[in-house]
Coordinates of C-alpha atoms and ligand atoms in Angstrom, one line a residue:
M6 CA 146.6 87.7 140.0
V7 CA 149.5 90.2 140.2
R8 CA 151.5 89.9 143.4
L9 CA 152.3 93.4 144.6
T10 CA 154.9 94.2 147.2
Q11 CA 153.8 96.3 150.3
D12 CA 155.2 99.4 148.8
E13 CA 153.3 98.8 145.4
R14 CA 150.1 98.1 147.3
A15 CA 150.6 101.5 149.1
M16 CA 150.9 103.3 145.8
L17 CA 147.9 101.6 144.4
A18 CA 145.9 102.6 147.6
G19 CA 146.8 106.3 147.1
D20 CA 149.2 106.6 150.0
Q21 CA 151.7 108.5 147.9
G22 CA 149.1 110.8 146.3
P23 CA 146.7 110.7 143.3
A24 CA 149.4 111.0 140.7
V25 CA 151.3 107.9 141.8
Q26 CA 148.0 106.2 142.4
K27 CA 147.0 106.7 138.7
A28 CA 150.4 105.6 137.5
M29 CA 150.3 102.4 139.6
Q30 CA 146.7 101.8 138.4
M31 CA 148.1 101.8 134.8
V32 CA 151.0 99.6 135.6
N33 CA 148.8 97.2 137.5
A34 CA 146.2 97.1 134.7
L35 CA 148.9 96.3 132.1
A36 CA 150.2 93.6 134.3
T37 CA 146.7 92.2 134.6
I38 CA 146.1 92.4 130.8
F39 CA 149.4 90.6 130.0
E40 CA 149.0 88.2 132.8
A41 CA 152.2 89.2 134.6
D42 CA 152.4 87.7 138.1
H43 CA 154.6 90.5 139.5
L44 CA 156.2 93.9 138.7
V45 CA 159.9 94.6 138.2
P46 CA 161.9 97.7 139.2
V47 CA 163.0 99.6 136.2
A48 CA 166.3 101.4 135.8
S49 CA 165.2 104.1 133.3
A50 CA 162.3 105.1 131.2
Q51 CA 162.3 106.6 127.7
I52 CA 159.1 108.5 127.0
A53 CA 157.6 108.6 123.5
G54 CA 154.5 110.6 122.4
V55 CA 156.5 113.9 122.8
S56 CA 155.6 115.3 119.4
Y57 CA 152.5 117.5 119.4
K58 CA 151.8 116.0 116.0
N59 CA 151.2 112.7 117.5
L60 CA 150.0 113.7 121.0
G61 CA 147.4 116.3 120.0
P62 CA 145.3 118.4 122.4
A63 CA 143.7 115.5 124.3
G64 CA 147.1 114.0 125.1
L65 CA 148.5 117.3 126.2
S66 CA 145.5 117.9 128.6
F67 CA 146.1 114.4 130.0
L68 CA 149.7 115.2 130.8
E69 CA 148.9 118.7 132.2
E70 CA 146.2 117.1 134.5
W71 CA 148.7 114.5 135.7
A72 CA 151.4 117.0 136.3
A73 CA 148.9 119.2 138.3
Q74 CA 148.2 116.2 140.5
G75 CA 151.9 116.3 141.4
A76 CA 153.3 113.6 139.1
R77 CA 157.1 113.3 139.3
V78 CA 159.4 110.7 138.0
R79 CA 161.5 108.7 140.5
I80 CA 164.0 107.1 138.1
P81 CA 166.1 108.6 135.2
A82 CA 163.5 109.4 132.4
F83 CA 164.2 111.1 129.0
M84 CA 162.1 112.3 126.2
N85 CA 161.8 110.9 122.6
P86 CA 162.0 113.4 119.7
A87 CA 159.6 116.3 119.6
G88 CA 157.8 117.7 116.5
M89 CA 160.5 120.4 116.0
D90 CA 163.9 121.6 116.9
L91 CA 163.1 123.4 120.1
E92 CA 165.5 126.2 119.2
R93 CA 165.6 126.3 115.4
W94 CA 162.0 125.6 114.6
R95 CA 161.6 128.7 112.6
E96 CA 164.4 127.5 110.2
M97 CA 162.3 124.3 109.8
G98 CA 159.3 126.4 108.7
I99 CA 157.2 125.2 111.7
S100 CA 154.2 127.5 112.5
E101 CA 154.0 129.6 115.6
Q102 CA 150.9 127.8 116.7
F103 CA 152.5 124.3 116.5
A104 CA 155.6 125.6 118.3
R105 CA 153.5 127.0 121.1
Q106 CA 151.7 123.7 121.7
Q107 CA 154.9 121.8 121.3
R108 CA 156.6 123.9 123.9
R109 CA 153.8 123.1 126.4
V110 CA 154.4 119.4 126.0
V111 CA 158.0 119.6 126.6
Q112 CA 157.5 122.0 129.6
V113 CA 154.9 119.7 131.3
L114 CA 157.2 116.7 130.9
A115 CA 160.1 118.6 132.2
S116 CA 158.0 119.8 135.2
M117 CA 157.7 116.1 136.1
G118 CA 161.4 115.6 135.9
V119 CA 161.8 114.1 132.5
E120 CA 165.1 115.1 130.9
Q121 CA 164.6 117.1 127.8
S122 CA 167.0 114.9 125.7
C123 CA 164.5 114.6 122.9
T124 CA 166.3 111.7 121.1
C125 CA 165.7 108.1 120.0
T126 CA 169.3 107.4 120.8
P127 CA 169.5 108.0 124.5
Y128 CA 172.2 105.2 124.7
L129 CA 174.5 107.7 122.8
A130 CA 173.7 110.5 125.1
G131 CA 174.7 109.3 128.4
H132 CA 172.0 106.7 129.1
V133 CA 173.6 103.4 128.5
P134 CA 171.8 100.6 130.4
E135 CA 173.7 97.6 132.0
A136 CA 173.1 94.2 130.4
G137 CA 170.2 92.6 132.4
D138 CA 168.7 96.0 133.5
H139 CA 164.8 96.3 133.2
L140 CA 163.8 99.3 131.4
A141 CA 160.6 101.0 130.3
W142 CA 161.6 102.5 126.9
S143 CA 159.1 103.3 124.2
E144 CA 160.7 104.3 120.9
S145 CA 160.9 101.1 118.8
S146 CA 164.5 101.5 117.5
A147 CA 165.8 102.4 121.0
V148 CA 164.0 99.4 122.3
S149 CA 165.5 97.1 119.7
Y150 CA 169.1 98.6 120.4
A151 CA 168.7 98.3 124.2
N152 CA 167.5 94.7 124.0
S153 CA 169.6 93.4 121.2
V154 CA 173.0 95.2 121.3
L155 CA 173.1 96.1 125.1
G156 CA 171.4 93.1 126.5
A157 CA 168.9 95.2 128.6
R158 CA 165.3 94.2 128.9
T159 CA 162.4 96.3 127.9
N160 CA 159.1 95.8 126.0
R161 CA 158.0 98.5 123.7
E162 CA 156.0 100.7 126.1
G163 CA 153.5 103.3 125.0
G164 CA 154.2 106.8 126.0
P165 CA 151.7 106.9 129.0
S166 CA 152.8 103.5 130.2
A167 CA 156.5 104.5 130.1
L168 CA 155.6 107.6 132.0
A169 CA 153.6 105.5 134.5
A170 CA 156.8 103.4 134.9
A171 CA 158.9 106.4 135.5
I172 CA 156.5 107.7 138.2
T173 CA 156.2 104.3 140.0
G174 CA 159.7 102.9 139.2
R175 CA 158.0 99.7 138.2
T176 CA 156.8 97.8 135.1
A177 CA 154.9 94.6 134.5
A178 CA 157.1 91.5 134.2
Y179 CA 155.9 90.1 131.0
G180 CA 157.2 89.8 127.3
L181 CA 160.9 90.6 126.9
H182 CA 161.5 91.0 130.6
L183 CA 161.3 87.1 130.7
D184 CA 164.0 84.8 129.7
S185 CA 161.5 82.5 127.8
N186 CA 160.6 85.2 125.4
R187 CA 164.1 86.2 124.5
R188 CA 164.9 83.0 122.5
A189 CA 165.1 83.2 118.7
T190 CA 162.0 82.3 116.8
H191 CA 163.6 82.6 113.3
R192 CA 167.0 81.8 111.9
V193 CA 167.9 84.2 109.1
T194 CA 170.7 83.1 106.9
V195 CA 172.1 86.1 104.9
R196 CA 173.9 85.1 101.8
C197 CA 174.3 88.6 100.1
T198 CA 176.9 91.2 100.7
L199 CA 176.0 94.2 102.9
K200 CA 178.0 97.4 102.5
S201 CA 176.1 100.2 104.1
E202 CA 173.5 101.4 106.6
A203 CA 171.0 101.3 103.8
D204 CA 171.8 97.6 103.0
F205 CA 171.3 96.8 106.7
G206 CA 168.1 98.8 106.7
A207 CA 166.9 97.0 103.5
L208 CA 167.7 93.7 105.2
G209 CA 165.8 94.8 108.3
Y210 CA 162.8 95.9 106.3
W211 CA 162.6 92.6 104.6
V212 CA 163.1 90.5 107.7
G213 CA 160.7 92.5 109.8
Q214 CA 158.0 91.8 107.2
Q215 CA 158.6 87.9 107.4
V216 CA 158.9 87.6 111.3
A217 CA 156.4 90.2 112.6
D218 CA 156.9 90.3 116.3
G219 CA 159.3 87.3 116.4
V220 CA 163.0 87.2 117.5
P221 CA 165.3 86.7 114.5
C222 CA 168.7 85.3 114.9
F223 CA 171.1 86.3 112.1
R224 CA 173.8 84.2 110.5
F225 CA 175.9 85.7 107.7
V226 CA 177.4 83.1 105.4
G227 CA 179.0 82.8 101.9
E228 CA 179.1 86.2 100.1
G229 CA 177.2 87.6 103.1
R230 CA 180.0 86.6 105.6
L231 CA 180.9 89.6 107.5
T232 CA 184.6 90.5 107.2
Q233 CA 184.3 92.9 110.1
P234 CA 181.6 93.5 112.8
P235 CA 178.7 95.7 111.7
T236 CA 179.2 99.3 112.7
Q237 CA 177.0 100.8 115.4
E238 CA 175.1 102.8 112.7
Q239 CA 174.5 99.6 110.7
L240 CA 173.0 97.9 113.8
M241 CA 170.9 100.9 114.5
A242 CA 169.6 100.8 110.9
L243 CA 168.9 97.1 111.1
G244 CA 166.9 97.3 114.3
A245 CA 165.1 100.4 113.3
A246 CA 163.8 98.9 110.1
M247 CA 162.7 95.5 111.6
A248 CA 160.7 97.5 114.3
A249 CA 159.1 99.5 111.5
S250 CA 158.1 96.9 108.9
G251 CA 157.4 94.3 111.7
A252 CA 157.3 94.7 115.4
V253 CA 160.8 93.3 116.2
A254 CA 162.0 94.4 119.6
L255 CA 164.8 92.0 120.0
Y256 CA 167.3 90.3 117.5
H257 CA 170.4 88.3 117.9
I258 CA 173.5 88.1 115.7
E259 CA 175.5 84.9 116.0
G260 CA 179.0 85.5 117.5
M261 CA 178.3 89.0 118.2
T262 CA 175.2 90.2 120.2
P263 CA 175.4 89.4 123.9
E264 CA 172.6 86.8 124.3
A265 CA 173.1 85.1 120.8
G266 CA 175.0 82.2 122.4
H267 CA 172.2 80.6 124.3
A268 CA 169.2 82.5 122.7
C269 CA 170.0 81.0 119.3
T270 CA 171.1 77.5 120.3
E271 CA 168.3 76.9 122.8
A272 CA 165.6 78.1 120.4
G273 CA 164.0 74.8 119.8
D274 CA 161.4 75.0 117.0
I275 CA 162.8 77.7 114.8
M276 CA 161.7 79.0 111.4
P277 CA 164.3 79.3 108.7
I278 CA 164.5 82.4 106.4
E279 CA 167.0 82.8 103.5
V280 CA 168.1 86.2 102.2
G281 CA 170.0 86.2 99.0
D282 CA 169.1 89.5 97.4
L283 CA 168.1 92.8 98.7
S284 CA 166.6 94.2 95.5
P285 CA 163.0 93.3 96.4
A286 CA 163.5 95.4 99.7
Y287 CA 165.0 98.4 97.7
D288 CA 162.1 98.1 95.1
A289 CA 159.5 98.1 97.8
L290 CA 160.9 101.3 99.4
N291 CA 161.4 103.3 96.2
H292 CA 158.8 105.2 94.3
P293 CA 159.7 105.9 90.6
L294 CA 160.8 109.6 91.2
D295 CA 163.5 111.6 89.6
D296 CA 163.2 115.1 91.2
I297 CA 163.9 115.4 94.9
D298 CA 163.1 118.4 97.1
L299 CA 164.0 117.1 100.6
V300 CA 166.9 114.8 101.6
S301 CA 166.6 113.6 105.2
L302 CA 169.3 111.7 107.1
G303 CA 169.3 110.7 110.8
C304 CA 166.7 108.1 111.4
P305 CA 167.6 106.8 114.0
H306 CA 169.3 110.1 115.1
S307 CA 172.7 110.7 113.4
T308 CA 175.8 109.8 115.3
V309 CA 178.9 112.1 115.3
A310 CA 180.5 109.8 112.8
D311 CA 177.5 110.2 110.5
L312 CA 177.8 114.0 110.7
E313 CA 181.5 113.7 109.9
R314 CA 180.9 111.5 106.8
V315 CA 178.2 113.9 105.5
A316 CA 180.5 117.0 106.1
R317 CA 183.3 115.3 104.2
L318 CA 181.0 114.4 101.2
L319 CA 179.7 118.0 101.0
E320 CA 183.2 119.6 101.2
G321 CA 183.4 122.5 98.8
R322 CA 180.0 121.9 97.3
R323 CA 176.5 123.4 97.7
V324 CA 173.2 121.7 98.0
R325 CA 170.1 122.4 95.7
A326 CA 167.5 120.4 97.5
A327 CA 166.8 120.9 101.3
L328 CA 169.1 118.7 103.3
W329 CA 168.0 118.0 106.8
I330 CA 170.1 115.9 109.2
T331 CA 168.5 115.1 112.5
T332 CA 170.4 114.2 115.6
S333 CA 170.5 114.5 119.3
R334 CA 171.6 117.7 121.0
Y335 CA 174.5 115.8 122.5
A336 CA 175.8 114.5 119.0
R337 CA 175.2 118.0 117.6
R338 CA 177.2 119.7 120.2
V339 CA 180.1 117.2 119.9
A340 CA 180.1 117.6 116.0
E341 CA 180.0 121.4 116.4
Q342 CA 183.2 121.2 118.6
Q343 CA 184.7 119.2 115.8
G344 CA 183.6 121.6 113.0
W345 CA 181.4 119.2 111.2
V346 CA 178.1 121.0 111.7
Q347 CA 179.6 124.3 110.5
R348 CA 180.9 122.4 107.3
I349 CA 177.5 121.0 106.6
E350 CA 175.8 124.3 107.1
T351 CA 178.4 126.1 104.9
A352 CA 177.2 123.7 102.1
G353 CA 173.5 124.8 102.8
G354 CA 172.5 121.7 104.9
H355 CA 170.7 121.9 108.2
V356 CA 171.5 119.9 111.3
F357 CA 168.4 119.8 113.5
S358 CA 168.3 118.3 116.9
D359 CA 165.2 117.3 119.2
T360 CA 163.1 116.1 116.2
C361 CA 162.9 113.9 113.1
L362 CA 161.3 113.6 109.7
V363 CA 158.5 111.3 111.0
V364 CA 157.3 113.1 114.0
A365 CA 157.6 116.6 112.7
P366 CA 154.6 118.1 110.8
I367 CA 156.4 117.7 107.4
E368 CA 153.1 117.4 105.6
E369 CA 152.5 121.1 106.3
L370 CA 155.9 122.3 104.9
G371 CA 155.3 121.9 101.2
F372 CA 157.8 119.1 100.4
R373 CA 156.7 116.3 98.0
A374 CA 159.7 114.1 97.2
L375 CA 162.1 112.6 99.8
A376 CA 165.4 110.9 99.5
T377 CA 166.8 109.1 102.6
N378 CA 169.2 106.4 103.5
S379 CA 166.8 105.2 106.3
A380 CA 164.6 102.2 105.6
K381 CA 162.5 103.2 108.6
A382 CA 162.0 106.8 107.3
A383 CA 161.4 105.4 103.8
F384 CA 158.7 103.0 105.3
Y385 CA 156.8 105.7 107.2
S386 CA 157.2 108.8 105.0
P387 CA 154.3 108.1 102.6
S388 CA 151.8 107.4 105.5
H389 CA 153.1 109.7 108.1
S390 CA 154.5 112.6 106.1
G391 CA 152.6 112.4 102.8
L392 CA 155.9 112.1 100.8
Q393 CA 156.9 110.1 97.9
R394 CA 160.4 108.7 98.5
R395 CA 163.6 107.4 97.2
F396 CA 165.7 105.1 99.5
G397 CA 169.4 104.3 98.9
R398 CA 173.0 104.8 100.2
L399 CA 174.3 107.9 101.8
Q400 CA 176.3 108.8 98.8
Q401 CA 173.2 108.7 96.6
C402 CA 171.3 110.9 99.1
I403 CA 174.1 113.5 99.2
E404 CA 174.1 113.4 95.4
A405 CA 170.4 114.0 95.4
A406 CA 170.9 116.9 97.7
L407 CA 173.5 118.4 95.4
T408 CA 171.6 118.0 92.2
G409 CA 167.9 117.8 93.1
R410 CA 167.9 114.5 91.2
W411 CA 168.0 110.9 92.1
S412 CA 170.7 108.8 90.4
G413 CA 169.8 105.2 89.7
G414 CA 171.5 101.9 90.8
R415 CA 172.9 101.1 94.3
L416 CA 176.3 102.8 94.7
D417 CA 179.0 101.0 96.6
G418 CA 180.2 102.2 99.9
Ligands
F3S11 FE1 164.1 108.1 115.7 FE2 162.4 109.5 114.5 FE3 163.6 107.6 113.2 S1 162.2 108.8 116.6 S2 164.2 106.1 114.7 S3 164.5 109.4 114.0 S4 161.4 108.0 113.2

């Protein structure tokens, strides 16, 4: 039985109107299903299911009906990527028909008060939760980063349940909102050297497959010993890959992430996993392709530092394959001020915001062979986008963009 406060009971009874009542019915139903005995106030909500490719006509009607009932968010809420760059969709080759429907989705969410941020990296665009904050976030890599690196608390919400949380300001207290579920279930000992985001993504892909929805605690030893802390981009790649190949929403790194101290030592019965070689992960994420017609970077969305690195690698050169870099509006704006976007575009690349390879209707755009440095994008691209793919380090991807060919081997750096 879920214990509701007086205010929550009033919402459920319809005292605050039908839109809030519907939202509280959803939150309460989830609490019942997951045997939560109470609800918790949430500090912010990140709403997935923004891409019309995933939402479809039924989802759009559902949102429009809810908005017509007067649905409004009462806490900060922000959108996950849409199916296109909301300004430069023609440059992507998106059809007028898709664009019209996509704009309706964004407009209806905006009418409810959801910020049109359209990114899976809200923590890099002004929405940094405090450690211990309860959240209702829904994109899996953002959930992983918020839980693991920032020490906030969120389950992986569905789009509608995150919106219901935003409308009521509450979510059910179960899963990763509870201390007991934040302890490590697996100890992952990494004995091989990791040099790049792609290596961290390959590690995440491999570990996600082993631990499913467990909570891994990483220890880097021997050749795998980290000489410096992983970069923000490497942590993003690690979490995104584990959330894609498994359903990992929280991980710890000994001596580094905020809860590792007690979550790894008080774990009790814990499964050991040894990783001594990343080759099996690279093999699993590579089709035997030579010709590349699309290079996609920015899954999770590129940081300003990523854009700078790409701009420097492209200096004075011109791409042959399509090069798409997806990022947040915020990062794009900062990178524009610093001149990185212009340098990428001078080389023939595109920097798109609001969207990404996985949620855009890529399958309609005629591409066949992808190169990416994202294990998550490599994992999803065959099933979600109908693409054969190559997965490797940034330098290999840039080389593929410049030549239209994939070079073998794993380059350093
Ligand atoms: Fe983000 Fe899209 Fe990748 S939402 S994590 S860029 S699949």
